[in-house]
Amino acid sequence: MENRVKEIRTKLNIQQKDLAQLVGISRQTLSLIEKGDYNPSLKLCFNIAKALKTDLNTLFWN
């Protein structure tokens, strides 16, 4: 799944480890999500979007 997690996270100057901790996952899992190699649950998608102060459409869909 293509997403903009890394793009938005870096714009907000948030470290991967910090975002991962904020949403309750490992840094490795976040890395896989950013690469599109892991399909997060809907709940995790909501948590990531909330932590990045954005919405699901902006984060996960074009």
N, CA, C, O and CB atoms as a CASP TS submission, in Angstrom:
PFRMAT TS
TARGET T0000
AUTHOR 0000-0000-0000
METHOD Language model
MODEL 1
PARENT N/A
ATOM      1  N   MET     1       0.843  -1.176   0.000  1.00  0.00           N
ATOM      2  CA  MET     1       0.000   0.000   0.000  1.00  0.00           C
ATOM      3  C   MET     1       0.893   1.245   0.000  1.00  0.00           C
ATOM      4  O   MET     1       1.750   1.411   0.868  1.00  0.00           O
ATOM      5  CB  MET     1      -0.962  -0.005   1.224  1.00  0.00           C
ATOM      6  N   GLU     2       0.679   2.095  -0.969  1.00  0.00           N
ATOM      7  CA  GLU     2       1.432   3.342  -1.019  1.00  0.00           C
ATOM      8  C   GLU     2       0.824   4.329  -0.030  1.00  0.00           C
ATOM      9  O   GLU     2      -0.396   4.412   0.115  1.00  0.00           O
ATOM     10  CB  GLU     2       1.442   3.933  -2.458  1.00  0.00           C
ATOM     11  N   ASN     3       1.693   5.074   0.647  1.00  0.00           N
ATOM     12  CA  ASN     3       1.195   6.044   1.612  1.00  0.00           C
ATOM     13  C   ASN     3       2.162   7.220   1.725  1.00  0.00           C
ATOM     14  O   ASN     3       3.240   7.213   1.131  1.00  0.00           O
ATOM     15  CB  ASN     3       0.986   5.383   2.986  1.00  0.00           C
ATOM     16  N   ARG     4       1.762   8.219   2.489  1.00  0.00           N
ATOM     17  CA  ARG     4       2.567   9.426   2.654  1.00  0.00           C
ATOM     18  C   ARG     4       3.059   9.580   4.092  1.00  0.00           C
ATOM     19  O   ARG     4       3.390  10.686   4.520  1.00  0.00           O
ATOM     20  CB  ARG     4       1.761  10.655   2.244  1.00  0.00           C
ATOM     21  N   VAL     5       3.108   8.474   4.839  1.00  0.00           N
ATOM     22  CA  VAL     5       3.501   8.533   6.244  1.00  0.00           C
ATOM     23  C   VAL     5       4.889   9.151   6.391  1.00  0.00           C
ATOM     24  O   VAL     5       5.066  10.091   7.166  1.00  0.00           O
ATOM     25  CB  VAL     5       3.475   7.128   6.868  1.00  0.00           C
ATOM     26  N   LYS     6       5.863   8.642   5.666  1.00  0.00           N
ATOM     27  CA  LYS     6       7.231   9.154   5.794  1.00  0.00           C
ATOM     28  C   LYS     6       7.306  10.626   5.386  1.00  0.00           C
ATOM     29  O   LYS     6       7.946  11.434   6.058  1.00  0.00           O
ATOM     30  CB  LYS     6       8.200   8.318   4.936  1.00  0.00           C
ATOM     31  N   GLU     7       6.655  10.959   4.294  1.00  0.00           N
ATOM     32  CA  GLU     7       6.669  12.345   3.802  1.00  0.00           C
ATOM     33  C   GLU     7       6.129  13.315   4.861  1.00  0.00           C
ATOM     34  O   GLU     7       6.753  14.335   5.153  1.00  0.00           O
ATOM     35  CB  GLU     7       5.835  12.461   2.505  1.00  0.00           C
ATOM     36  N   ILE     8       4.984  12.992   5.421  1.00  0.00           N
ATOM     37  CA  ILE     8       4.365  13.884   6.410  1.00  0.00           C
ATOM     38  C   ILE     8       5.159  13.877   7.713  1.00  0.00           C
ATOM     39  O   ILE     8       5.341  14.922   8.338  1.00  0.00           O
ATOM     40  CB  ILE     8       2.903  13.467   6.679  1.00  0.00           C
ATOM     41  N   ARG     9       5.631  12.699   8.121  1.00  0.00           N
ATOM     42  CA  ARG     9       6.419  12.598   9.359  1.00  0.00           C
ATOM     43  C   ARG     9       7.680  13.462   9.263  1.00  0.00           C
ATOM     44  O   ARG     9       8.017  14.171  10.212  1.00  0.00           O
ATOM     45  CB  ARG     9       6.803  11.121   9.642  1.00  0.00           C
ATOM     46  N   THR    10       8.372  13.409   8.132  1.00  0.00           N
ATOM     47  CA  THR    10       9.605  14.201   8.002  1.00  0.00           C
ATOM     48  C   THR    10       9.301  15.697   7.897  1.00  0.00           C
ATOM     49  O   THR    10      10.076  16.519   8.388  1.00  0.00           O
ATOM     50  CB  THR    10      10.405  13.744   6.769  1.00  0.00           C
ATOM     51  N   LYS    11       8.181  16.058   7.262  1.00  0.00           N
ATOM     52  CA  LYS    11       7.786  17.474   7.209  1.00  0.00           C
ATOM     53  C   LYS    11       7.548  18.033   8.607  1.00  0.00           C
ATOM     54  O   LYS    11       7.830  19.199   8.882  1.00  0.00           O
ATOM     55  CB  LYS    11       6.520  17.647   6.355  1.00  0.00           C
ATOM     56  N   LEU    12       7.022  17.174   9.489  1.00  0.00           N
ATOM     57  CA  LEU    12       6.741  17.590  10.861  1.00  0.00           C
ATOM     58  C   LEU    12       7.964  17.422  11.770  1.00  0.00           C
ATOM     59  O   LEU    12       7.912  17.721  12.963  1.00  0.00           O
ATOM     60  CB  LEU    12       5.565  16.791  11.417  1.00  0.00           C
ATOM     61  N   ASN    13       9.062  16.939  11.182  1.00  0.00           N
ATOM     62  CA  ASN    13      10.312  16.744  11.911  1.00  0.00           C
ATOM     63  C   ASN    13      10.153  15.792  13.102  1.00  0.00           C
ATOM     64  O   ASN    13      10.643  16.048  14.202  1.00  0.00           O
ATOM     65  CB  ASN    13      10.839  18.083  12.393  1.00  0.00           C
ATOM     66  N   ILE    14       9.453  14.692  12.840  1.00  0.00           N
ATOM     67  CA  ILE    14       9.237  13.669  13.863  1.00  0.00           C
ATOM     68  C   ILE    14      10.109  12.462  13.519  1.00  0.00           C
ATOM     69  O   ILE    14      10.088  11.979  12.387  1.00  0.00           O
ATOM     70  CB  ILE    14       7.719  13.264  13.958  1.00  0.00           C
ATOM     71  N   GLN    15      10.865  11.982  14.484  1.00  0.00           N
ATOM     72  CA  GLN    15      11.703  10.799  14.297  1.00  0.00           C
ATOM     73  C   GLN    15      10.815   9.563  14.178  1.00  0.00           C
ATOM     74  O   GLN    15       9.735   9.496  14.764  1.00  0.00           O
ATOM     75  CB  GLN    15      12.711  10.640  15.471  1.00  0.00           C
ATOM     76  N   GLN    16      11.289   8.596  13.413  1.00  0.00           N
ATOM     77  CA  GLN    16      10.562   7.343  13.248  1.00  0.00           C
ATOM     78  C   GLN    16      10.283   6.681  14.598  1.00  0.00           C
ATOM     79  O   GLN    16       9.170   6.221  14.851  1.00  0.00           O
ATOM     80  CB  GLN    16      11.350   6.390  12.346  1.00  0.00           C
ATOM     81  N   LYS    17      11.296   6.636  15.460  1.00  0.00           N
ATOM     82  CA  LYS    17      11.135   5.978  16.758  1.00  0.00           C
ATOM     83  C   LYS    17      10.097   6.702  17.617  1.00  0.00           C
ATOM     84  O   LYS    17       9.369   6.064  18.377  1.00  0.00           O
ATOM     85  CB  LYS    17      12.481   5.916  17.497  1.00  0.00           C
ATOM     86  N   ASP    18      10.028   8.025  17.499  1.00  0.00           N
ATOM     87  CA  ASP    18       9.078   8.802  18.301  1.00  0.00           C
ATOM     88  C   ASP    18       7.637   8.575  17.842  1.00  0.00           C
ATOM     89  O   ASP    18       6.738   8.423  18.670  1.00  0.00           O
ATOM     90  CB  ASP    18       9.418  10.293  18.225  1.00  0.00           C
ATOM     91  N   LEU    19       7.417   8.552  16.534  1.00  0.00           N
ATOM     92  CA  LEU    19       6.069   8.290  16.020  1.00  0.00           C
ATOM     93  C   LEU    19       5.652   6.869  16.375  1.00  0.00           C
ATOM     94  O   LEU    19       4.513   6.636  16.781  1.00  0.00           O
ATOM     95  CB  LEU    19       6.010   8.506  14.483  1.00  0.00           C
ATOM     96  N   ALA    20       6.563   5.927  16.223  1.00  0.00           N
ATOM     97  CA  ALA    20       6.259   4.534  16.559  1.00  0.00           C
ATOM     98  C   ALA    20       5.835   4.412  18.017  1.00  0.00           C
ATOM     99  O   ALA    20       4.849   3.745  18.329  1.00  0.00           O
ATOM    100  CB  ALA    20       7.475   3.633  16.284  1.00  0.00           C
ATOM    101  N   GLN    21       6.573   5.049  18.894  1.00  0.00           N
ATOM    102  CA  GLN    21       6.259   4.994  20.320  1.00  0.00           C
ATOM    103  C   GLN    21       4.900   5.644  20.591  1.00  0.00           C
ATOM    104  O   GLN    21       4.119   5.149  21.404  1.00  0.00           O
ATOM    105  CB  GLN    21       7.363   5.691  21.147  1.00  0.00           C
ATOM    106  N   LEU    22       4.630   6.740  19.914  1.00  0.00           N
ATOM    107  CA  LEU    22       3.376   7.462  20.098  1.00  0.00           C
ATOM    108  C   LEU    22       2.163   6.608  19.732  1.00  0.00           C
ATOM    109  O   LEU    22       1.123   6.693  20.385  1.00  0.00           O
ATOM    110  CB  LEU    22       3.382   8.730  19.267  1.00  0.00           C
ATOM    111  N   VAL    23       2.294   5.791  18.696  1.00  0.00           N
ATOM    112  CA  VAL    23       1.147   4.974  18.251  1.00  0.00           C
ATOM    113  C   VAL    23       1.212   3.536  18.767  1.00  0.00           C
ATOM    114  O   VAL    23       0.320   2.737  18.484  1.00  0.00           O
ATOM    115  CB  VAL    23       1.080   4.960  16.727  1.00  0.00           C
ATOM    116  N   GLY    24       2.253   3.206  19.516  1.00  0.00           N
ATOM    117  CA  GLY    24       2.323   1.901  20.172  1.00  0.00           C
ATOM    118  C   GLY    24       2.798   0.750  19.316  1.00  0.00           C
ATOM    119  O   GLY    24       2.356  -0.386  19.491  1.00  0.00           O
ATOM    120  N   ILE    25       3.709   1.041  18.379  1.00  0.00           N
ATOM    121  CA  ILE    25       4.290  -0.015  17.547  1.00  0.00           C
ATOM    122  C   ILE    25       5.814   0.108  17.579  1.00  0.00           C
ATOM    123  O   ILE    25       6.353   1.080  18.107  1.00  0.00           O
ATOM    124  CB  ILE    25       3.757   0.068  16.078  1.00  0.00           C
ATOM    125  N   SER    26       6.498  -0.879  17.015  1.00  0.00           N
ATOM    126  CA  SER    26       7.961  -0.805  16.970  1.00  0.00           C
ATOM    127  C   SER    26       8.407   0.095  15.819  1.00  0.00           C
ATOM    128  O   SER    26       7.655   0.329  14.873  1.00  0.00           O
ATOM    129  CB  SER    26       8.576  -2.220  16.818  1.00  0.00           C
ATOM    130  N   ARG    27       9.614   0.585  15.911  1.00  0.00           N
ATOM    131  CA  ARG    27      10.181   1.398  14.834  1.00  0.00           C
ATOM    132  C   ARG    27      10.264   0.573  13.553  1.00  0.00           C
ATOM    133  O   ARG    27      10.061   1.096  12.457  1.00  0.00           O
ATOM    134  CB  ARG    27      11.583   1.935  15.226  1.00  0.00           C
ATOM    135  N   GLN    28      10.560  -0.707  13.694  1.00  0.00           N
ATOM    136  CA  GLN    28      10.666  -1.589  12.532  1.00  0.00           C
ATOM    137  C   GLN    28       9.315  -1.723  11.812  1.00  0.00           C
ATOM    138  O   GLN    28       9.262  -1.736  10.582  1.00  0.00           O
ATOM    139  CB  GLN    28      11.176  -2.976  12.964  1.00  0.00           C
ATOM    140  N   THR    29       8.243  -1.822  12.578  1.00  0.00           N
ATOM    141  CA  THR    29       6.909  -1.907  11.974  1.00  0.00           C
ATOM    142  C   THR    29       6.580  -0.617  11.243  1.00  0.00           C
ATOM    143  O   THR    29       6.034  -0.647  10.140  1.00  0.00           O
ATOM    144  CB  THR    29       5.839  -2.201  13.046  1.00  0.00           C
ATOM    145  N   LEU    30       6.906   0.511  11.849  1.00  0.00           N
ATOM    146  CA  LEU    30       6.657   1.795  11.184  1.00  0.00           C
ATOM    147  C   LEU    30       7.458   1.885   9.888  1.00  0.00           C
ATOM    148  O   LEU    30       6.954   2.368   8.874  1.00  0.00           O
ATOM    149  CB  LEU    30       7.017   2.975  12.119  1.00  0.00           C
ATOM    150  N   SER    31       8.687   1.426   9.923  1.00  0.00           N
ATOM    151  CA  SER    31       9.517   1.425   8.716  1.00  0.00           C
ATOM    152  C   SER    31       8.857   0.603   7.608  1.00  0.00           C
ATOM    153  O   SER    31       8.835   1.021   6.450  1.00  0.00           O
ATOM    154  CB  SER    31      10.923   0.868   9.029  1.00  0.00           C
ATOM    155  N   LEU    32       8.322  -0.560   7.963  1.00  0.00           N
ATOM    156  CA  LEU    32       7.640  -1.402   6.973  1.00  0.00           C
ATOM    157  C   LEU    32       6.382  -0.721   6.432  1.00  0.00           C
ATOM    158  O   LEU    32       6.083  -0.824   5.243  1.00  0.00           O
ATOM    159  CB  LEU    32       7.275  -2.758   7.590  1.00  0.00           C
ATOM    160  N   ILE    33       5.654  -0.032   7.295  1.00  0.00           N
ATOM    161  CA  ILE    33       4.467   0.708   6.858  1.00  0.00           C
ATOM    162  C   ILE    33       4.878   1.790   5.864  1.00  0.00           C
ATOM    163  O   ILE    33       4.257   1.944   4.812  1.00  0.00           O
ATOM    164  CB  ILE    33       3.722   1.336   8.072  1.00  0.00           C
ATOM    165  N   GLU    34       5.923   2.535   6.203  1.00  0.00           N
ATOM    166  CA  GLU    34       6.379   3.616   5.322  1.00  0.00           C
ATOM    167  C   GLU    34       6.823   3.099   3.955  1.00  0.00           C
ATOM    168  O   GLU    34       6.645   3.779   2.944  1.00  0.00           O
ATOM    169  CB  GLU    34       7.524   4.373   5.978  1.00  0.00           C
ATOM    170  N   LYS    35       7.396   1.906   3.925  1.00  0.00           N
ATOM    171  CA  LYS    35       7.844   1.302   2.661  1.00  0.00           C
ATOM    172  C   LYS    35       6.708   0.642   1.891  1.00  0.00           C
ATOM    173  O   LYS    35       6.870   0.279   0.726  1.00  0.00           O
ATOM    174  CB  LYS    35       8.927   0.278   2.931  1.00  0.00           C
ATOM    175  N   GLY    36       5.561   0.488   2.541  1.00  0.00           N
ATOM    176  CA  GLY    36       4.442  -0.179   1.900  1.00  0.00           C
ATOM    177  C   GLY    36       4.518  -1.690   1.994  1.00  0.00           C
ATOM    178  O   GLY    36       3.818  -2.394   1.266  1.00  0.00           O
ATOM    179  N   ASP    37       5.365  -2.198   2.887  1.00  0.00           N
ATOM    180  CA  ASP    37       5.551  -3.645   3.044  1.00  0.00           C
ATOM    181  C   ASP    37       4.723  -4.228   4.184  1.00  0.00           C
ATOM    182  O   ASP    37       4.819  -5.423   4.464  1.00  0.00           O
ATOM    183  CB  ASP    37       7.012  -3.953   3.278  1.00  0.00           C
ATOM    184  N   TYR    38       3.924  -3.419   4.834  1.00  0.00           N
ATOM    185  CA  TYR    38       3.090  -3.873   5.944  1.00  0.00           C
ATOM    186  C   TYR    38       1.755  -3.171   5.829  1.00  0.00           C
ATOM    187  O   TYR    38       1.697  -1.954   5.654  1.00  0.00           O
ATOM    188  CB  TYR    38       3.763  -3.592   7.331  1.00  0.00           C
ATOM    189  N   ASN    39       0.685  -3.935   5.929  1.00  0.00           N
ATOM    190  CA  ASN    39      -0.654  -3.376   5.814  1.00  0.00           C
ATOM    191  C   ASN    39      -1.231  -3.175   7.217  1.00  0.00           C
ATOM    192  O   ASN    39      -1.682  -4.137   7.840  1.00  0.00           O
ATOM    193  CB  ASN    39      -1.572  -4.301   4.958  1.00  0.00           C
ATOM    194  N   PRO    40      -1.223  -1.935   7.723  1.00  0.00           N
ATOM    195  CA  PRO    40      -1.688  -1.694   9.096  1.00  0.00           C
ATOM    196  C   PRO    40      -3.198  -1.837   9.222  1.00  0.00           C
ATOM    197  O   PRO    40      -3.937  -1.664   8.252  1.00  0.00           O
ATOM    198  CB  PRO    40      -1.268  -0.306   9.557  1.00  0.00           C
ATOM    199  N   SER    41      -3.639  -2.153  10.425  1.00  0.00           N
ATOM    200  CA  SER    41      -5.077  -2.224  10.703  1.00  0.00           C
ATOM    201  C   SER    41      -5.687  -0.825  10.564  1.00  0.00           C
ATOM    202  O   SER    41      -4.979   0.182  10.578  1.00  0.00           O
ATOM    203  CB  SER    41      -5.344  -2.807  12.133  1.00  0.00           C
ATOM    204  N   LEU    42      -6.992  -0.789  10.433  1.00  0.00           N
ATOM    205  CA  LEU    42      -7.680   0.502  10.333  1.00  0.00           C
ATOM    206  C   LEU    42      -7.446   1.330  11.593  1.00  0.00           C
ATOM    207  O   LEU    42      -7.239   2.541  11.516  1.00  0.00           O
ATOM    208  CB  LEU    42      -9.194   0.295  10.105  1.00  0.00           C
ATOM    209  N   LYS    43      -7.478   0.676  12.746  1.00  0.00           N
ATOM    210  CA  LYS    43      -7.241   1.384  14.009  1.00  0.00           C
ATOM    211  C   LYS    43      -5.843   2.013  14.022  1.00  0.00           C
ATOM    212  O   LYS    43      -5.677   3.156  14.448  1.00  0.00           O
ATOM    213  CB  LYS    43      -7.404   0.419  15.209  1.00  0.00           C
ATOM    214  N   LEU    44      -4.849   1.269  13.560  1.00  0.00           N
ATOM    215  CA  LEU    44      -3.485   1.805  13.516  1.00  0.00           C
ATOM    216  C   LEU    44      -3.397   2.960  12.520  1.00  0.00           C
ATOM    217  O   LEU    44      -2.713   3.950  12.775  1.00  0.00           O
ATOM    218  CB  LEU    44      -2.477   0.696  13.139  1.00  0.00           C
ATOM    219  N   CYS    45      -4.081   2.835  11.402  1.00  0.00           N
ATOM    220  CA  CYS    45      -4.113   3.940  10.423  1.00  0.00           C
ATOM    221  C   CYS    45      -4.675   5.207  11.063  1.00  0.00           C
ATOM    222  O   CYS    45      -4.123   6.294  10.892  1.00  0.00           O
ATOM    223  CB  CYS    45      -4.963   3.551   9.183  1.00  0.00           C
ATOM    224  N   PHE    46      -5.779   5.061  11.803  1.00  0.00           N
ATOM    225  CA  PHE    46      -6.364   6.212  12.501  1.00  0.00           C
ATOM    226  C   PHE    46      -5.369   6.811  13.499  1.00  0.00           C
ATOM    227  O   PHE    46      -5.219   8.030  13.578  1.00  0.00           O
ATOM    228  CB  PHE    46      -7.660   5.798  13.230  1.00  0.00           C
ATOM    229  N   ASN    47      -4.696   5.952  14.253  1.00  0.00           N
ATOM    230  CA  ASN    47      -3.741   6.436  15.255  1.00  0.00           C
ATOM    231  C   ASN    47      -2.567   7.181  14.619  1.00  0.00           C
ATOM    232  O   ASN    47      -2.126   8.208  15.134  1.00  0.00           O
ATOM    233  CB  ASN    47      -3.218   5.269  16.085  1.00  0.00           C
ATOM    234  N   ILE    48      -2.071   6.663  13.511  1.00  0.00           N
ATOM    235  CA  ILE    48      -0.969   7.336  12.812  1.00  0.00           C
ATOM    236  C   ILE    48      -1.443   8.683  12.277  1.00  0.00           C
ATOM    237  O   ILE    48      -0.757   9.693  12.431  1.00  0.00           O
ATOM    238  CB  ILE    48      -0.425   6.454  11.653  1.00  0.00           C
ATOM    239  N   ALA    49      -2.608   8.696  11.654  1.00  0.00           N
ATOM    240  CA  ALA    49      -3.150   9.951  11.118  1.00  0.00           C
ATOM    241  C   ALA    49      -3.337  10.980  12.226  1.00  0.00           C
ATOM    242  O   ALA    49      -2.999  12.151  12.053  1.00  0.00           O
ATOM    243  CB  ALA    49      -4.489   9.700  10.404  1.00  0.00           C
ATOM    244  N   LYS    50      -3.867  10.552  13.351  1.00  0.00           N
ATOM    245  CA  LYS    50      -4.081  11.459  14.487  1.00  0.00           C
ATOM    246  C   LYS    50      -2.747  12.001  14.997  1.00  0.00           C
ATOM    247  O   LYS    50      -2.618  13.195  15.268  1.00  0.00           O
ATOM    248  CB  LYS    50      -4.834  10.735  15.628  1.00  0.00           C
ATOM    249  N   ALA    51      -1.765  11.122  15.126  1.00  0.00           N
ATOM    250  CA  ALA    51      -0.449  11.545  15.618  1.00  0.00           C
ATOM    251  C   ALA    51       0.217  12.533  14.660  1.00  0.00           C
ATOM    252  O   ALA    51       0.959  13.417  15.089  1.00  0.00           O
ATOM    253  CB  ALA    51       0.458  10.324  15.821  1.00  0.00           C
ATOM    254  N   LEU    52      -0.048  12.382  13.372  1.00  0.00           N
ATOM    255  CA  LEU    52       0.541  13.280  12.371  1.00  0.00           C
ATOM    256  C   LEU    52      -0.363  14.473  12.066  1.00  0.00           C
ATOM    257  O   LEU    52      -0.072  15.276  11.179  1.00  0.00           O
ATOM    258  CB  LEU    52       0.827  12.514  11.085  1.00  0.00           C
ATOM    259  N   LYS    53      -1.460  14.575  12.813  1.00  0.00           N
ATOM    260  CA  LYS    53      -2.405  15.696  12.666  1.00  0.00           C
ATOM    261  C   LYS    53      -2.906  15.838  11.227  1.00  0.00           C
ATOM    262  O   LYS    53      -2.913  16.926  10.652  1.00  0.00           O
ATOM    263  CB  LYS    53      -1.743  17.006  13.112  1.00  0.00           C
ATOM    264  N   THR    54      -3.316  14.717  10.676  1.00  0.00           N
ATOM    265  CA  THR    54      -3.865  14.699   9.327  1.00  0.00           C
ATOM    266  C   THR    54      -5.018  13.712   9.273  1.00  0.00           C
ATOM    267  O   THR    54      -5.424  13.183  10.308  1.00  0.00           O
ATOM    268  CB  THR    54      -2.777  14.334   8.286  1.00  0.00           C
ATOM    269  N   ASP    55      -5.546  13.456   8.098  1.00  0.00           N
ATOM    270  CA  ASP    55      -6.661  12.526   7.960  1.00  0.00           C
ATOM    271  C   ASP    55      -6.249  11.319   7.115  1.00  0.00           C
ATOM    272  O   ASP    55      -5.207  11.329   6.461  1.00  0.00           O
ATOM    273  CB  ASP    55      -7.877  13.233   7.332  1.00  0.00           C
ATOM    274  N   LEU    56      -7.076  10.296   7.142  1.00  0.00           N
ATOM    275  CA  LEU    56      -6.756   9.060   6.420  1.00  0.00           C
ATOM    276  C   LEU    56      -6.624   9.272   4.921  1.00  0.00           C
ATOM    277  O   LEU    56      -5.746   8.681   4.292  1.00  0.00           O
ATOM    278  CB  LEU    56      -7.815   8.019   6.686  1.00  0.00           C
ATOM    279  N   ASN    57      -7.477  10.102   4.339  1.00  0.00           N
ATOM    280  CA  ASN    57      -7.403  10.338   2.893  1.00  0.00           C
ATOM    281  C   ASN    57      -6.060  10.928   2.507  1.00  0.00           C
ATOM    282  O   ASN    57      -5.445  10.480   1.539  1.00  0.00           O
ATOM    283  CB  ASN    57      -8.532  11.270   2.439  1.00  0.00           C
ATOM    284  N   THR    58      -5.599  11.911   3.235  1.00  0.00           N
ATOM    285  CA  THR    58      -4.314  12.546   2.936  1.00  0.00           C
ATOM    286  C   THR    58      -3.171  11.562   3.136  1.00  0.00           C
ATOM    287  O   THR    58      -2.211  11.550   2.366  1.00  0.00           O
ATOM    288  CB  THR    58      -4.105  13.787   3.817  1.00  0.00           C
ATOM    289  N   LEU    59      -3.274  10.757   4.149  1.00  0.00           N
ATOM    290  CA  LEU    59      -2.175   9.872   4.524  1.00  0.00           C
ATOM    291  C   LEU    59      -2.077   8.628   3.665  1.00  0.00           C
ATOM    292  O   LEU    59      -0.975   8.217   3.300  1.00  0.00           O
ATOM    293  CB  LEU    59      -2.318   9.470   5.948  1.00  0.00           C
ATOM    294  N   PHE    60      -3.211   8.017   3.333  1.00  0.00           N
ATOM    295  CA  PHE    60      -3.183   6.721   2.675  1.00  0.00           C
ATOM    296  C   PHE    60      -3.769   6.660   1.269  1.00  0.00           C
ATOM    297  O   PHE    60      -3.570   5.664   0.572  1.00  0.00           O
ATOM    298  CB  PHE    60      -3.890   5.770   3.504  1.00  0.00           C
ATOM    299  N   TRP    61      -4.478   7.684   0.836  1.00  0.00           N
ATOM    300  CA  TRP    61      -5.059   7.661  -0.501  1.00  0.00           C
ATOM    301  C   TRP    61      -4.734   8.959  -1.221  1.00  0.00           C
ATOM    302  O   TRP    61      -4.604  10.019  -0.608  1.00  0.00           O
ATOM    303  CB  TRP    61      -6.587   7.444  -0.436  1.00  0.00           C
ATOM    304  N   ASN    62      -4.607   8.848  -2.527  1.00  0.00           N
ATOM    305  CA  ASN    62      -4.276  10.037  -3.357  1.00  0.00           C
ATOM    306  C   ASN    62      -5.508  10.878  -3.619  1.00  0.00           C
ATOM    307  O   ASN    62      -5.423  11.905  -4.292  1.00  0.00           O
ATOM    308  CB  ASN    62      -3.648   9.610  -4.703  1.00  0.00           C
TER
END
